[in-house]
Coordinates of C-alpha atoms in Angstrom, one line a residue:
M254 CA 22.7 11.0 2.1
T255 CA 20.7 8.0 1.9
E256 CA 16.7 9.1 1.1
P257 CA 14.5 7.7 4.1
I258 CA 11.8 5.7 3.4
K259 CA 9.0 7.6 3.1
I260 CA 5.6 4.8 4.2
D261 CA 1.9 6.7 2.8
V262 CA -0.5 5.2 5.0
W263 CA -4.2 5.3 3.8
S264 CA -6.5 4.9 6.9
D265 CA -10.1 5.4 8.1
I266 CA -10.1 7.0 12.1
A267 CA -13.5 4.7 13.0
C268 CA -11.7 1.2 10.9
P269 CA -10.1 -0.8 13.1
W270 CA -8.3 -2.5 11.1
C271 CA -6.2 0.3 10.5
Y272 CA -5.4 0.6 13.6
I273 CA -4.4 -3.0 14.4
G274 CA -1.9 -2.1 11.2
K275 CA -0.5 1.3 12.5
R276 CA 0.4 -0.4 15.9
N277 CA 2.1 -3.3 13.6
L278 CA 3.8 -0.7 11.1
E279 CA 5.8 0.7 14.9
K280 CA 7.3 -2.7 16.1
G281 CA 7.7 -3.0 12.9
L282 CA 9.8 0.3 12.2
A283 CA 10.8 -0.4 16.1
E284 CA 12.2 -4.3 15.1
A285 CA 14.3 -2.9 12.6
S286 CA 15.6 0.0 14.4
H287 CA 17.7 -2.2 15.8
D288 CA 20.3 -3.2 13.1
D289 CA 23.2 -1.8 12.9
D290 CA 22.3 0.2 9.4
A291 CA 18.7 1.3 10.6
P292 CA 16.0 3.0 8.3
E293 CA 15.7 5.9 8.0
V294 CA 11.3 5.9 7.8
E295 CA 8.8 9.2 7.6
V296 CA 5.4 8.0 7.9
T297 CA 2.4 9.9 6.8
Y298 CA -1.1 9.5 7.3
H299 CA -3.7 10.1 4.4
S300 CA -7.5 10.5 4.6
F301 CA -10.0 7.6 3.8
E302 CA -13.3 7.2 4.2
L303 CA -15.3 4.1 4.5
S304 CA -18.2 5.3 4.9
P305 CA -18.8 9.0 4.3
D306 CA -22.7 9.0 4.4
T307 CA -22.8 7.7 8.3
P308 CA -24.4 10.6 10.0
V309 CA -22.9 12.3 13.0
D310 CA -24.5 10.8 15.9
F311 CA -26.5 7.6 14.3
E312 CA -28.6 5.5 15.6
G313 CA -27.8 2.2 17.0
G314 CA -24.1 0.9 18.4
E315 CA -21.3 -1.2 15.8
T316 CA -24.1 -4.8 16.0
D317 CA -26.2 -1.7 14.1
Y318 CA -24.1 -0.2 12.0
L319 CA -22.4 -3.2 10.4
S320 CA -26.2 -5.6 10.2
S321 CA -27.4 -2.0 7.7
H322 CA -24.3 -1.6 6.0
K323 CA -22.8 -5.1 5.4
G324 CA -25.9 -6.4 4.8
I325 CA -25.2 -9.3 7.5
S326 CA -27.3 -10.4 10.7
H327 CA -26.2 -9.5 13.9
D328 CA -24.8 -12.6 14.9
Q329 CA -22.8 -12.5 12.2
A330 CA -22.1 -8.3 12.6
R331 CA -20.5 -9.9 16.8
Q332 CA -18.9 -12.6 15.4
M333 CA -16.6 -9.8 12.8
L334 CA -16.6 -8.1 15.9
D335 CA -15.5 -10.5 18.5
R336 CA -12.9 -11.7 15.6
V337 CA -11.7 -8.0 15.1
T338 CA -11.6 -7.1 18.8
G339 CA -9.2 -10.8 19.3
V340 CA -7.1 -9.7 16.8
A341 CA -6.5 -5.8 17.9
A342 CA -5.4 -7.7 21.7
D343 CA -2.8 -9.5 20.4
A344 CA -1.4 -5.5 18.5
G345 CA -1.7 -5.1 22.0
L346 CA -5.0 -3.1 21.8
E347 CA -8.1 -3.2 24.0
Y348 CA -11.0 -2.9 21.9
R349 CA -14.4 -1.7 23.4
F350 CA -17.3 -1.9 21.1
D351 CA -20.1 -1.9 23.7
V352 CA -19.1 2.1 24.5
L353 CA -18.4 2.3 20.6
K354 CA -20.2 5.4 19.3
H355 CA -20.3 5.2 15.6
T356 CA -19.9 9.1 13.5
N357 CA -18.9 10.6 10.3
T358 CA -15.2 11.4 10.4
V359 CA -14.7 13.9 8.1
K360 CA -13.8 16.5 10.8
A361 CA -11.4 14.1 12.2
H362 CA -9.8 14.0 9.1
E363 CA -9.7 17.8 9.0
L364 CA -8.1 17.7 12.3
L365 CA -5.3 15.1 11.1
H366 CA -4.4 18.0 8.1
F367 CA -4.2 20.2 10.2
A368 CA -2.1 18.8 12.8
K369 CA -0.4 17.8 9.8
A370 CA 0.5 21.6 10.0
Q371 CA 1.5 22.0 13.4
G372 CA 4.1 18.6 13.2
R373 CA 2.2 16.8 15.4
Q374 CA -0.2 14.4 12.6
L375 CA 1.6 10.9 14.7
E376 CA 0.4 12.0 17.8
L377 CA -2.8 13.0 16.7
A378 CA -3.7 9.9 14.9
E379 CA -2.9 7.8 17.5
R380 CA -4.5 9.9 19.9
L381 CA -8.3 9.9 18.0
M382 CA -7.4 6.0 17.1
S383 CA -7.3 5.3 21.2
A384 CA -10.2 7.6 22.1
Y385 CA -12.4 6.1 19.9
F386 CA -11.8 2.3 19.5
T387 CA -10.8 2.2 23.7
E388 CA -12.5 5.0 25.5
G389 CA -16.0 5.6 23.6
R390 CA -15.4 8.9 23.1
H391 CA -17.6 10.5 20.5
L392 CA -15.3 12.2 17.0
G393 CA -18.0 13.6 14.9
R394 CA -18.2 16.5 18.0
E395 CA -16.1 19.5 18.4
D396 CA -15.6 19.7 21.6
E397 CA -14.9 16.0 21.6
L398 CA -12.3 16.5 19.0
V399 CA -10.4 19.7 20.7
S400 CA -9.9 18.4 23.4
L401 CA -8.2 15.3 21.5
A402 CA -6.5 17.7 19.5
A403 CA -4.6 19.6 23.8
D404 CA -4.0 16.1 24.3
A405 CA -2.0 15.5 21.3
G406 CA -0.1 18.4 22.2
L407 CA -2.3 21.0 19.9
D408 CA -3.4 24.1 20.3
G409 CA -7.5 24.2 21.4
D410 CA -8.5 27.7 19.8
A411 CA -6.7 26.8 16.7
A412 CA -8.0 23.3 16.6
R413 CA -11.4 24.7 16.9
D414 CA -10.2 27.4 14.6
A415 CA -9.3 24.4 11.4
L416 CA -12.1 22.7 12.2
R417 CA -14.9 25.6 11.7
S418 CA -13.7 27.5 8.6
G419 CA -13.6 24.1 7.1
R420 CA -9.6 25.1 5.5
Y421 CA -8.7 21.6 5.7
L422 CA -11.6 20.3 4.0
A423 CA -9.8 20.3 0.1
A424 CA -6.7 19.3 1.2
V425 CA -8.8 15.5 2.3
R426 CA -10.2 15.2 -0.5
A427 CA -6.9 15.6 -2.5
D428 CA -6.1 13.1 -0.4
Q429 CA -9.3 10.4 -1.1
A430 CA -8.5 11.9 -4.6
Q431 CA -5.2 10.4 -4.8
A432 CA -6.5 7.2 -3.4
A433 CA -8.9 6.5 -5.9
A434 CA -5.9 7.3 -8.8
Y435 CA -3.6 4.4 -6.7
G436 CA -7.2 1.8 -7.2
I437 CA -7.5 2.1 -3.1
N438 CA -10.8 0.8 -1.9
G439 CA -10.2 -0.6 1.2
V440 CA -7.4 0.5 4.2
P441 CA -5.4 0.1 5.4
F442 CA -3.0 0.6 2.6
F443 CA 0.2 1.6 2.8
V444 CA 2.4 2.8 -0.2
I445 CA 6.3 2.7 0.3
D446 CA 8.0 5.7 -1.9
G447 CA 5.4 5.7 -4.0
K448 CA 6.0 2.6 -6.2
Y449 CA 5.1 -0.3 -3.4
G450 CA 1.7 -0.9 -2.5
V451 CA 1.0 -3.6 0.7
S452 CA -2.9 -4.2 1.9
G453 CA -4.2 -4.8 5.1
A454 CA -2.8 -4.5 8.4
Q455 CA 0.1 -6.3 8.2
P456 CA 2.1 -8.3 10.7
A457 CA 4.7 -6.7 12.4
E458 CA 7.1 -9.0 10.9
A459 CA 6.6 -8.1 7.6
F460 CA 6.9 -4.5 8.0
A461 CA 10.5 -4.9 9.4
Q462 CA 11.1 -7.4 7.0
I463 CA 10.3 -4.8 4.0
A464 CA 12.0 -2.0 5.9
R465 CA 14.9 -3.8 5.4
Q466 CA 14.3 -4.2 2.1
V467 CA 13.6 -1.1 0.3
W468 CA 16.3 0.5 2.8
A469 CA 18.4 -1.6 1.4
E470 CA 17.7 -0.5 -1.8
H471 CA 18.5 3.2 -0.9
R472 CA 21.4 2.5 0.4
E473 CA 22.6 0.5 -2.9
A474 CA 21.2 3.9 -5.4
S475 CA 23.5 6.3 -3.0
E476 CA 25.9 4.0 -3.4
D477 CA 25.6 3.9 -7.2
A478 CA 25.2 8.0 -7.5
V479 CA 28.2 8.3 -5.3
A480 CA 31.1 5.7 -7.6

């Protein structure tokens, strides 16, 4: 029995490159899934806050945030956003920085851990990122998060209780501690089987190649174990 590849992804809901990386990973794995000996893969998302000091209700738009957070001009910020919007479009994503509501993401991360416990983490990760980058939804607000949880097939009342209780905050902090232990200081970051690290929103083809290479290693290890 060959063990599936485990891909652990550190990302932040508010990271534009993380959504691009998510989409490219999915495309790469879909490509590899057509192989005669298709890799079996388990993907798990982990919490990383790019800007934990961001208020829930940030005053200003995304260019204001970038210029203040990175110490750059508004023109430079707009150029950065134009670039990432183009890369996102290549990945099939239509970013709307004109309506995006920058916010603190810790509650969204808590909700992702609630979703993981319910077996719906991948569905919620997609729904949250889509809502944030393409729909201008406010992911710092409880009602919005509960609504999006319901969209992802989760029970709204249970999601609200999870947010209000704060019982998944420790899991968020544990993810962040693990990221620090791995030396991760930027996202997206992909850890393959706990031993290979891949940084950044790599092209879909790169993820397909990684999956095939690691799956071949799994097959070899499985055959050696039988022998």
